Coordinates of C-alpha atoms in Angstrom, one line a residue:
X1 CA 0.0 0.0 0.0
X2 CA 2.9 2.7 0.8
X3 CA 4.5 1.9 -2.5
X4 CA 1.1 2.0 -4.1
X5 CA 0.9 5.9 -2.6
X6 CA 4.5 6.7 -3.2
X7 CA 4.6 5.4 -7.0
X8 CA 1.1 7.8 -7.2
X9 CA 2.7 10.7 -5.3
X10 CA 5.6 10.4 -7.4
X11 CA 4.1 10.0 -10.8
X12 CA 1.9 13.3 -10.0
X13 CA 5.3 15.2 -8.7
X14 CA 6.2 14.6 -12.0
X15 CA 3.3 15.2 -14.2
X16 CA 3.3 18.5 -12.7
X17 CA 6.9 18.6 -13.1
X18 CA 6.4 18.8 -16.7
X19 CA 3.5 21.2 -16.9
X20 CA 5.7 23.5 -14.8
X21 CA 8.6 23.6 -17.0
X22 CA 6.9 23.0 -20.5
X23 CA 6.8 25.9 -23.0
X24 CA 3.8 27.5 -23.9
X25 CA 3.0 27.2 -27.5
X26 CA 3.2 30.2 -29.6
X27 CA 1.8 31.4 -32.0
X28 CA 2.7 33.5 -35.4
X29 CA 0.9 34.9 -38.4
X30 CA 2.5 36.0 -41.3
X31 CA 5.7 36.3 -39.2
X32 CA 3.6 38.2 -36.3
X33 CA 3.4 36.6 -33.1
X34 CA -0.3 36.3 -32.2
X35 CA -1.5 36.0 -28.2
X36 CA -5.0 34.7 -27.3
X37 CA -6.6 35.0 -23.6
X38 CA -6.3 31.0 -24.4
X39 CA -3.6 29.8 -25.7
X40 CA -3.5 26.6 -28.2
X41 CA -3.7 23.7 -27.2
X42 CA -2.1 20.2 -28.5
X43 CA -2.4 16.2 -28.8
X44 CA 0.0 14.2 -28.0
X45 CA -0.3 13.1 -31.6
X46 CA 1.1 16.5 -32.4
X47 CA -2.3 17.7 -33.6
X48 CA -3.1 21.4 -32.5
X49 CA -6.1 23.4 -32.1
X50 CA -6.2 27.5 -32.2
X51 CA -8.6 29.8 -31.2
X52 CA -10.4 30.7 -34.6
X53 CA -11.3 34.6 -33.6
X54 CA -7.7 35.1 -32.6
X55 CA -6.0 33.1 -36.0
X56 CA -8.7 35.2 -38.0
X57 CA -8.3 38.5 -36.6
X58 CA -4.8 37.4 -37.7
X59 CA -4.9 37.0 -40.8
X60 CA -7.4 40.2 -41.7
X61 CA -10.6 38.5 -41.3
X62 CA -13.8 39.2 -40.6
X63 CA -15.3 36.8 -38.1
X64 CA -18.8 36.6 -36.8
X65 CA -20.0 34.5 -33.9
X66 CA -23.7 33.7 -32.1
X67 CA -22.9 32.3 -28.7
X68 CA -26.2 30.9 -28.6
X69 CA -26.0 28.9 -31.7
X70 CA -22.5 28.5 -31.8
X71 CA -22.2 29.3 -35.4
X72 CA -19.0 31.4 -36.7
X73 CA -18.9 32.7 -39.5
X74 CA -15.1 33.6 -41.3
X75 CA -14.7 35.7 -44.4
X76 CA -11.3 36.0 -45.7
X77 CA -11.6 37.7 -48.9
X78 CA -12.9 35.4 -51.4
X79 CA -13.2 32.4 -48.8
X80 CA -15.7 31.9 -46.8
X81 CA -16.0 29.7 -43.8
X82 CA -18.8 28.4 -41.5
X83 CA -18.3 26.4 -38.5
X84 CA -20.8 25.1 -35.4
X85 CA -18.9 24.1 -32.1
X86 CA -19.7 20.3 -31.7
X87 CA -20.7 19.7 -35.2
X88 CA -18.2 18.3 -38.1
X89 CA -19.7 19.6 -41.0
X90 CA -19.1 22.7 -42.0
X91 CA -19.1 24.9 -44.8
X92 CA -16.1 26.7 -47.8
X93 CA -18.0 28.9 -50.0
X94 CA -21.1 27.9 -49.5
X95 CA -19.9 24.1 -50.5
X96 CA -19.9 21.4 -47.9
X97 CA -16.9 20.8 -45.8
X98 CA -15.9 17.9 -43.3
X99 CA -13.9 18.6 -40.6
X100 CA -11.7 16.4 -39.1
X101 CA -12.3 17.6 -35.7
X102 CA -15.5 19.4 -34.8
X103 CA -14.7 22.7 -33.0
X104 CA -15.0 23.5 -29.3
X105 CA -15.3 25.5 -26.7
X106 CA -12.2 26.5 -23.9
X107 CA -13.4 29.2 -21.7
X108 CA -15.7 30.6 -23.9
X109 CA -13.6 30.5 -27.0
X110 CA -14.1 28.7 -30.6
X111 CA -11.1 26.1 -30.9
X112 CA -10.8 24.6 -34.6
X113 CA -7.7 22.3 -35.9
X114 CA -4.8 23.6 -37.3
X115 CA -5.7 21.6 -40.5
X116 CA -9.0 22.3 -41.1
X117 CA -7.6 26.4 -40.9
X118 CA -5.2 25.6 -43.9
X119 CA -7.8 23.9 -45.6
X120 CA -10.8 25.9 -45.7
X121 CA -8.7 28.9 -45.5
X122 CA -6.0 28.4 -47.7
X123 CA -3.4 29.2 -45.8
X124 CA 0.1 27.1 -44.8
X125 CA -0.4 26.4 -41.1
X126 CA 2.1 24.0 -39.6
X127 CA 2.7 23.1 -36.0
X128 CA 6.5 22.4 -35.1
X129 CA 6.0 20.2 -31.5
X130 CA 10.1 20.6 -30.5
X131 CA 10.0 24.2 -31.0
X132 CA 6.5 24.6 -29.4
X133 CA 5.3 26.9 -32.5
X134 CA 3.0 27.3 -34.4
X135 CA 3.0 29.2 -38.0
X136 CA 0.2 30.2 -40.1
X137 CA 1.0 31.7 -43.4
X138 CA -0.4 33.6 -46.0
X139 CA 0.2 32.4 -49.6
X140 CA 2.3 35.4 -50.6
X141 CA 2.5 37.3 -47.8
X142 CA 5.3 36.5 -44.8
X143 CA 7.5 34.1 -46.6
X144 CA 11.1 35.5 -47.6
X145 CA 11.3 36.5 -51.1
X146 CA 12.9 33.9 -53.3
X147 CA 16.4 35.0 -55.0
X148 CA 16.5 35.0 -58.9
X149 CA 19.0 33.9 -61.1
X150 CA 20.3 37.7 -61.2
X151 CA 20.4 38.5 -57.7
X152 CA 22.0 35.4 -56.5
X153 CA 24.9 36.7 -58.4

């Protein structure tokens, strides 16, 4: 029984341990870093989930939300996006979409995957778990300029 406790105290010391010394995760678009009242959060599977309002905001967005329904609405200039917390189907242009994940709530705020921002959105998105970062990119916009011919030389 006292090994049964100490093995449990022990595995908690550490668990909290870790939480204590892990990095936060953060967050850029376009090469700006972007901070949320909540944070992203990750799977151990290396899968992340961002706070849609904060990654739209981001990226110039106009984002609409009805608590009560739970429907947000994203326009990013020709894209559209439509999204219910709980439910996997969504909608790109007016088109059906299927999300991998359905969208939910952390203290009042929309999380959506990281993937299904890239997809509907079309935007790079990529989550680098090592460096605890995430980067969302506009086609276009934020990447370094790639050298010609002529002014490699």
């Amino acid at each position: 029984m006292i090994r049964g406790l100490a093995f449990v105290a022990g595995t908690a010391l550490l668990a909290s341990a870790l939480l204590a010394f892990s990095r936060p995760i953060a967050m850029f678009v376009d090469g700006e870093r972007v901070d949320s009242d909540v944070p992203p959060i990750t799977t151990a599977s290396e899968k992340a989930y961002v706070p849609l309002r904060s990654v739209a905001d981001a990226l110039g967005a106009e984002t609409e939300a009805d608590s009560k329904s739970g429907i947000v609405d994203v326009v990013l200039g020709t894209r559209s996006m439509r999204v219910r917390v709980g439910d996997p189907h969504a909608t790109v242009n007016g088109m059906p979409f299927t999300l991998r994940h359905a969208p939910f709530r952390v203290r009042g705020r929309v999380m959506i995957s990281l993937d299904a921002v890239a997809r509907a959105l079309h935007v790079h998105a990529k989550y680098d778990a090592r460096d605890a970062r995430i980067e969302v990119v506009t086609p276009g916009i934020g990447q370094a300029p790639i050298p010609t011919q002529a002014q490699s030389q």
